Structures are given as C-alpha cells and as structure tokens.
Amino acid sequence: MEIVPYRRRVNYYETDRMNIVHHSNYPRYLEEARLDYMRQVGIAYDELERKGIIIPVLELHHHYIRSIGFGDIIEVHIKLTKLTAVRFRMKYEIYNALTGELVHKAETAHAFVDPNLVPLNLKKRFPEEYATFEKYLENDE
Amino acid sequence: MEIVPYRRRVNYYETDRMNIVHHSNYPRYLEEARLDYMRQVGIAYDELERKGIIIPVLELHHHYIRSIGFGDIIEVHIKLTKLTAVRFRMKYEIYNALTGELVHKAETAHAFVDPNLVPLNLKKRFPEEYATFEKYLENDE
Amino acid sequence: MEIVPYRRRVNYYETDRMNIVHHSNYPRYLEEARLDYMRQVGIAYDELERKGIIIPVLELHHHYIRSIGFGDIIEVHIKLTKLTAVRFRMKYEIYNALTGELVHKAETAHAFVDPNLVPLNLKKRFPEEYATFEKYLENDE
Amino acid sequence: MEIVPYRRRVNYYETDRMNIVHHSNYPRYLEEARLDYMRQVGIAYDELERKGIIIPVLELHHHYIRSIGFGDIIEVHIKLTKLTAVRFRMKYEIYNALTGELVHKAETAHAFVDPNLVPLNLKKRFPEEYATFEKYLENDE
C-alpha cells in the first residue's frame, strides 16, 4: 500500500514575531503526520492505546532548512527506518507544498511500553501489530 | 491572607506574526494564575485531583484591551466572585507590570466533578476544601 | 454560496491529563475555522493582511458543553452575526462529527485595524472587502 | 559570573492524556531557559533583535530520559559549547528539581542573521556582543 503524505495548512497561531512558523511547532507536525501514517497503515494509535500499547518519544532530531509561514501548506513524508521488538525509528521530510521545496528534515525514536510505562516486547505480546509495522519497514539508504 | 498576584515574563513562542502575544495564550495565563492562587490559598490543584476533585472549565470570557509583546511581564489579579456547592466563578485582571496598564479582563466558570466527570457536591463531600474556597469569596461590586 | 463547515481531527498533543482536549485549544479551533470561512468567502486572511487589513480579537466567549478527546473529529459551524464599518462579531457551534452532538458554543468580536493597530474604517477604505463581509451577514435569531 | 539555572513549574496545559508533559513542550522549555541565560549574561534577546540580530534555530536534538508531570518543577542547566562568527551551539540538561533526577538532555544549533534572515557575521558587525558570547563559551568535555 502506498502511504499518502500528510498535508495541512500552517495555522496563524503557529507563527511568531519573526513572521515564520515558530520552531516548536515542528514536533507537533511530526506527531500529526505519524499518527496519520499509522491510521493509513491500519494501526490507529487510539486503538493501540486501547489495547495497552503506548508509544512515547525517546528522541527528537530536527534540522531547519528553510522557514515556512502563514499561507503555506506543509506536506510530510515519513519512512519507518528501524524496528526491533521494543523500539523503532522514523525519518521525516517536510516540503512546502506550494513550491515543492524541502524545508525540514527530522528523525524520531520511540519505545513500546505498557500503560505503566514499562517496556513492552511488541513482537512477542502483539505479533499482529508488530507484523504490520514490519511490512512498512524501509531500508534507509 | 493576602494573595500575591501571579507574575511572569511573556515567552517568545507566545508571540505571533502581528508581533503581539497571540490571543489564544490568555486562557493559559489564566490557568497558570488560577493554579498559583489555589496553591497560595492552601488547596493546590494536584492535591485536589489526588483526592478526586476535578475542576473543569465551563465558561471562558476574554476582553482584550491592549496588546502585550515579547519583553513584557504580565501580572494577573484574581477574585473568586461566586461559589455554590457545585460551581464557582472567578474574575481576572491582567496588567502590564512594566507600565502598570490594565491590558486584559476575563472571567471563568468552573464545576466540581469526580474523576468520571460526574458533578460533585463539594460542600457535602469535602466540607474542609469548600470552607477554604468560601474564606476567599469576595463581593463583586 | 454555501459555507462548508470546518472539520478536522483532534490532535494527541491537544489532550491533557484529564484525558480530554484542554480548554485552551478551543480559541485555536475557532481561529482555524474562521480563517477557513474567510477563504471560502473569498477574502483569505493572508491577502487581507497584505493589503494592510489586520483583524485582532477583541472578545472571546466560550461555553464548554461536552468534552471531546483523542480520536474525535470536530466540525465547526460559523455565523457572521454583526457587522459595522469598523467591527464584526461571529458565533460558532462545534459538533462532535462522529456522534453529531453539540459540544461547544462560542462567540468572538473583532476590529479592523491597520498595520500600526490603528482603527480602520473598512467600509470607506476597502468597500469591496466590506461588501463581501456584508453578503454573509446573517440575522442572529 | 555564575549563571543561575532556569526553574519553573510544569503547567497543567502541558500535560497530555498519558498524564505526562507532552514531548512537544521541551523545545519551549529550552527557549525559555536560553533567553533567561542570555538575559543573565547581559545580552537580552529583545535588545539583540532591536539591534537587528536575529537568532533562528537550525537544529534541535532531544533525548527523553524520564517523564515529568503536573506538580513537578523543572531546572534547566545550559552550556554554550561552540561559537563561530556566524553560529553557535548549546547543550542543556533538565532536572526534576524535586527529586534531583536528570530527566532530559538536549542540544540546539543557531545562526546569527539580519532581519531579512541573511547570515550575519557577529564577530565583525557586533564585536561587543560577540565578546560577551565568547566569555561564556565552555569546553564541552
């Protein structure tokens, strides 16, 4: 299945007095795109949480290449680049959908934990969900 | 006991491209000031939640009088203006602490509910906490 | 022209530890819906700003009826209920799009000002933009 | 001069439905602490902007070690670890001030640019401000 990149308008309230999107909004763009990706893949995050699979963020890496502002539309491309029984990593590219320019590169690392925030072996405890993740794992050239 | 008004600097990330604090930050200023007020009064909100007293917002009313911006310091004055067994109302005035100007007026309404969001009679179930609130009730001239 | 209500998913980062959308996100929902409305009507806000028409918020009134949470989709209905040469008011109803329930009612008041935040007579200075607003004015029963 | 670490309470609105501070708030904690650091050092950011020195974020790296929640107080320690005529890097450690535990490590990279976002040679154009930065440069063991 082809993943459709996540797209949405920049909100006015996301701009700052430099007249660009404040850098602290980008982790939120990644989260929106990541949850959209998971919905497309068939493992919606609210269902995972209902089953007791919580996925906190362990790492966040952002590279700001070009600014974006009010009136722009972002498009977020995601790759699942690493997967183990207890963790995974994703890479993101954000484009200005109006100009086609790459404006941002990012990477996140996540753990699978239970509702008490104790590490969870997804492969063993939820083999079906693990298999879904695995199907989308891409080689990170 | 005299309540000390809540003071803090405006954050850079709270400004927008109009070069002023975006209006959506004011509900957050009120919440910060309200929880600070409750701590001063002796009924810290995290302790109330631990006892099973949840206080959601029912209404929010904001009047924007003058803008504030990066570099400014806000000072929030609060009055508890109404109290029943199951609800209360508060009024707020926000000042620019550097100039002394009144920049904002607001009012909030709240309910007491239990952790399942079911209405809670504070006066009956938690008479001590109710009495603390009552002590700070002010006539709203 | 029929205005299409604004719809979008609740974001994870908008929830709080009460497991509902934190009340401070609703002014942002209104802004998103209002700017979407203006785009539909033909007076996109970024174009207005380019022409020197700035529209700050003067008042904000929120009535929280039912909570919404992660996994929900909101749908925002807007009415322009008052218009003068220098100001306007809008009313909003937010529905839970999955259940059809009304969850929130709100009202905002706005001024037209120039880039120096000086009041602007839109009717005189920008009659075309004023006429567009006027076309969508609805009687508020 | 000894820099006093930046301290403040976690806000209720910063928590999410996992009952911890949502990860997207940490870039904001860093910014608050960084601007506080610059004020202490004698180069307040609003004054720099007034002189035409803008300091956008180029990179953001976050390592989430332990969660924090409502009721906690954070304490942010900062080191200026790299400085050139046009860029600098800072490292951060965030502690839970109540328990003394290290909860977060981060690093940011910044550029000096002019109000048109064109790179700025701070050393040449603003030698005094550059010298202030230089005085606080620490070896990153």
PDB file of N, CA and C in Angstrom, chain D residues 19-55:
ATOM      1  N   ASN D  19      -0.737  11.455  30.907  1.00  0.00           N
ATOM      2  CA  ASN D  19      -0.520  12.022  32.247  1.00  0.00           C
ATOM      3  C   ASN D  19       0.911  12.478  32.475  1.00  0.00           C
ATOM      4  N   ILE D  20       1.625  12.784  31.391  1.00  0.00           N
ATOM      5  CA  ILE D  20       2.978  13.332  31.500  1.00  0.00           C
ATOM      6  C   ILE D  20       3.049  14.591  30.629  1.00  0.00           C
ATOM      7  N   VAL D  21       4.134  15.355  30.780  1.00  0.00           N
ATOM      8  CA  VAL D  21       4.324  16.521  29.914  1.00  0.00           C
ATOM      9  C   VAL D  21       4.505  16.037  28.483  1.00  0.00           C
ATOM     10  N   HIS D  22       3.719  16.571  27.566  1.00  0.00           N
ATOM     11  CA  HIS D  22       3.831  16.175  26.158  1.00  0.00           C
ATOM     12  C   HIS D  22       5.216  16.582  25.627  1.00  0.00           C
ATOM     13  N   HIS D  23       5.816  15.707  24.832  1.00  0.00           N
ATOM     14  CA  HIS D  23       7.198  15.929  24.387  1.00  0.00           C
ATOM     15  C   HIS D  23       7.383  17.242  23.632  1.00  0.00           C
ATOM     16  N   SER D  24       6.316  17.765  23.023  1.00  0.00           N
ATOM     17  CA  SER D  24       6.471  18.981  22.211  1.00  0.00           C
ATOM     18  C   SER D  24       6.670  20.232  23.048  1.00  0.00           C
ATOM     19  N   ASN D  25       6.566  20.123  24.380  1.00  0.00           N
ATOM     20  CA  ASN D  25       6.809  21.295  25.227  1.00  0.00           C
ATOM     21  C   ASN D  25       8.287  21.541  25.505  1.00  0.00           C
ATOM     22  N   TYR D  26       9.127  20.521  25.296  1.00  0.00           N
ATOM     23  CA  TYR D  26      10.531  20.664  25.659  1.00  0.00           C
ATOM     24  C   TYR D  26      11.274  21.714  24.827  1.00  0.00           C
ATOM     25  N   PRO D  27      11.009  21.840  23.514  1.00  0.00           N
ATOM     26  CA  PRO D  27      11.660  22.945  22.781  1.00  0.00           C
ATOM     27  C   PRO D  27      11.323  24.297  23.403  1.00  0.00           C
ATOM     28  N   ARG D  28      10.132  24.412  23.986  1.00  0.00           N
ATOM     29  CA  ARG D  28       9.723  25.654  24.631  1.00  0.00           C
ATOM     30  C   ARG D  28      10.460  25.844  25.952  1.00  0.00           C
ATOM     31  N   TYR D  29      10.669  24.775  26.683  1.00  0.00           N
ATOM     32  CA  TYR D  29      11.460  24.875  27.917  1.00  0.00           C
ATOM     33  C   TYR D  29      12.874  25.361  27.579  1.00  0.00           C
ATOM     34  N   LEU D  30      13.446  24.791  26.519  1.00  0.00           N
ATOM     35  CA  LEU D  30      14.798  25.203  26.126  1.00  0.00           C
ATOM     36  C   LEU D  30      14.815  26.680  25.766  1.00  0.00           C
ATOM     37  N   GLU D  31      13.851  27.127  25.004  1.00  0.00           N
ATOM     38  CA  GLU D  31      13.822  28.537  24.600  1.00  0.00           C
ATOM     39  C   GLU D  31      13.698  29.447  25.821  1.00  0.00           C
ATOM     40  N   GLU D  32      12.792  29.115  26.727  1.00  0.00           N
ATOM     41  CA  GLU D  32      12.651  29.938  27.935  1.00  0.00           C
ATOM     42  C   GLU D  32      13.977  30.026  28.686  1.00  0.00           C
ATOM     43  N   ALA D  33      14.632  28.867  28.832  1.00  0.00           N
ATOM     44  CA  ALA D  33      15.890  28.826  29.585  1.00  0.00           C
ATOM     45  C   ALA D  33      16.998  29.567  28.846  1.00  0.00           C
ATOM     46  N   ARG D  34      17.009  29.441  27.517  1.00  0.00           N
ATOM     47  CA  ARG D  34      18.053  30.081  26.703  1.00  0.00           C
ATOM     48  C   ARG D  34      17.932  31.603  26.771  1.00  0.00           C
ATOM     49  N   LEU D  35      16.700  32.101  26.699  1.00  0.00           N
ATOM     50  CA  LEU D  35      16.503  33.556  26.742  1.00  0.00           C
ATOM     51  C   LEU D  35      16.795  34.084  28.146  1.00  0.00           C
ATOM     52  N   ASP D  36      16.520  33.265  29.160  1.00  0.00           N
ATOM     53  CA  ASP D  36      16.852  33.640  30.534  1.00  0.00           C
ATOM     54  C   ASP D  36      18.370  33.701  30.693  1.00  0.00           C
ATOM     55  N   TYR D  37      19.046  32.726  30.139  1.00  0.00           N
ATOM     56  CA  TYR D  37      20.512  32.674  30.153  1.00  0.00           C
ATOM     57  C   TYR D  37      21.083  33.942  29.508  1.00  0.00           C
ATOM     58  N   MET D  38      20.550  34.314  28.347  1.00  0.00           N
ATOM     59  CA  MET D  38      21.060  35.487  27.629  1.00  0.00           C
ATOM     60  C   MET D  38      20.814  36.773  28.426  1.00  0.00           C
ATOM     61  N   ARG D  39      19.678  36.832  29.090  1.00  0.00           N
ATOM     62  CA  ARG D  39      19.413  37.987  29.971  1.00  0.00           C
ATOM     63  C   ARG D  39      20.449  38.058  31.087  1.00  0.00           C
ATOM     64  N   GLN D  40      20.743  36.927  31.696  1.00  0.00           N
ATOM     65  CA  GLN D  40      21.715  36.906  32.787  1.00  0.00           C
ATOM     66  C   GLN D  40      23.104  37.326  32.299  1.00  0.00           C
ATOM     67  N   VAL D  41      23.439  36.883  31.112  1.00  0.00           N
ATOM     68  CA  VAL D  41      24.762  37.136  30.541  1.00  0.00           C
ATOM     69  C   VAL D  41      24.900  38.602  30.104  1.00  0.00           C
ATOM     70  N   GLY D  42      23.766  39.268  29.923  1.00  0.00           N
ATOM     71  CA  GLY D  42      23.818  40.684  29.566  1.00  0.00           C
ATOM     72  C   GLY D  42      23.505  40.981  28.114  1.00  0.00           C
ATOM     73  N   ILE D  43      22.990  39.973  27.400  1.00  0.00           N
ATOM     74  CA  ILE D  43      22.609  40.196  26.003  1.00  0.00           C
ATOM     75  C   ILE D  43      21.165  39.737  25.797  1.00  0.00           C
ATOM     76  N   ALA D  44      20.249  40.478  26.440  1.00  0.00           N
ATOM     77  CA  ALA D  44      18.824  40.122  26.372  1.00  0.00           C
ATOM     78  C   ALA D  44      18.378  40.061  24.919  1.00  0.00           C
ATOM     79  N   TYR D  45      17.591  39.036  24.585  1.00  0.00           N
ATOM     80  CA  TYR D  45      17.257  38.777  23.200  1.00  0.00           C
ATOM     81  C   TYR D  45      16.409  39.875  22.579  1.00  0.00           C
ATOM     82  N   ASP D  46      15.541  40.537  23.355  1.00  0.00           N
ATOM     83  CA  ASP D  46      14.752  41.616  22.763  1.00  0.00           C
ATOM     84  C   ASP D  46      15.651  42.789  22.362  1.00  0.00           C
ATOM     85  N   GLU D  47      16.725  43.008  23.120  1.00  0.00           N
ATOM     86  CA  GLU D  47      17.670  44.065  22.737  1.00  0.00           C
ATOM     87  C   GLU D  47      18.456  43.671  21.481  1.00  0.00           C
ATOM     88  N   LEU D  48      18.857  42.425  21.418  1.00  0.00           N
ATOM     89  CA  LEU D  48      19.569  41.956  20.216  1.00  0.00           C
ATOM     90  C   LEU D  48      18.677  42.159  18.986  1.00  0.00           C
ATOM     91  N   GLU D  49      17.414  41.754  19.083  1.00  0.00           N
ATOM     92  CA  GLU D  49      16.506  41.923  17.943  1.00  0.00           C
ATOM     93  C   GLU D  49      16.363  43.404  17.577  1.00  0.00           C
ATOM     94  N   ARG D  50      16.341  44.258  18.592  1.00  0.00           N
ATOM     95  CA  ARG D  50      16.229  45.688  18.317  1.00  0.00           C
ATOM     96  C   ARG D  50      17.452  46.203  17.533  1.00  0.00           C
ATOM     97  N   LYS D  51      18.597  45.599  17.791  1.00  0.00           N
ATOM     98  CA  LYS D  51      19.824  45.969  17.065  1.00  0.00           C
ATOM     99  C   LYS D  51      19.898  45.308  15.690  1.00  0.00           C
ATOM    100  N   GLY D  52      18.956  44.394  15.421  1.00  0.00           N
ATOM    101  CA  GLY D  52      18.973  43.740  14.115  1.00  0.00           C
ATOM    102  C   GLY D  52      19.652  42.385  14.101  1.00  0.00           C
ATOM    103  N   ILE D  53      19.850  41.819  15.303  1.00  0.00           N
ATOM    104  CA  ILE D  53      20.461  40.486  15.394  1.00  0.00           C
ATOM    105  C   ILE D  53      19.358  39.469  15.702  1.00  0.00           C
ATOM    106  N   ILE D  54      19.083  38.609  14.725  1.00  0.00           N
ATOM    107  CA  ILE D  54      18.049  37.588  14.874  1.00  0.00           C
ATOM    108  C   ILE D  54      18.756  36.239  15.007  1.00  0.00           C
ATOM    109  N   ILE D  55      18.219  35.370  15.850  1.00  0.00           N
ATOM    110  CA  ILE D  55      18.923  34.109  16.120  1.00  0.00           C
ATOM    111  C   ILE D  55      17.998  32.906  15.922  1.00  0.00           C
TER     112      ILE D  55
END
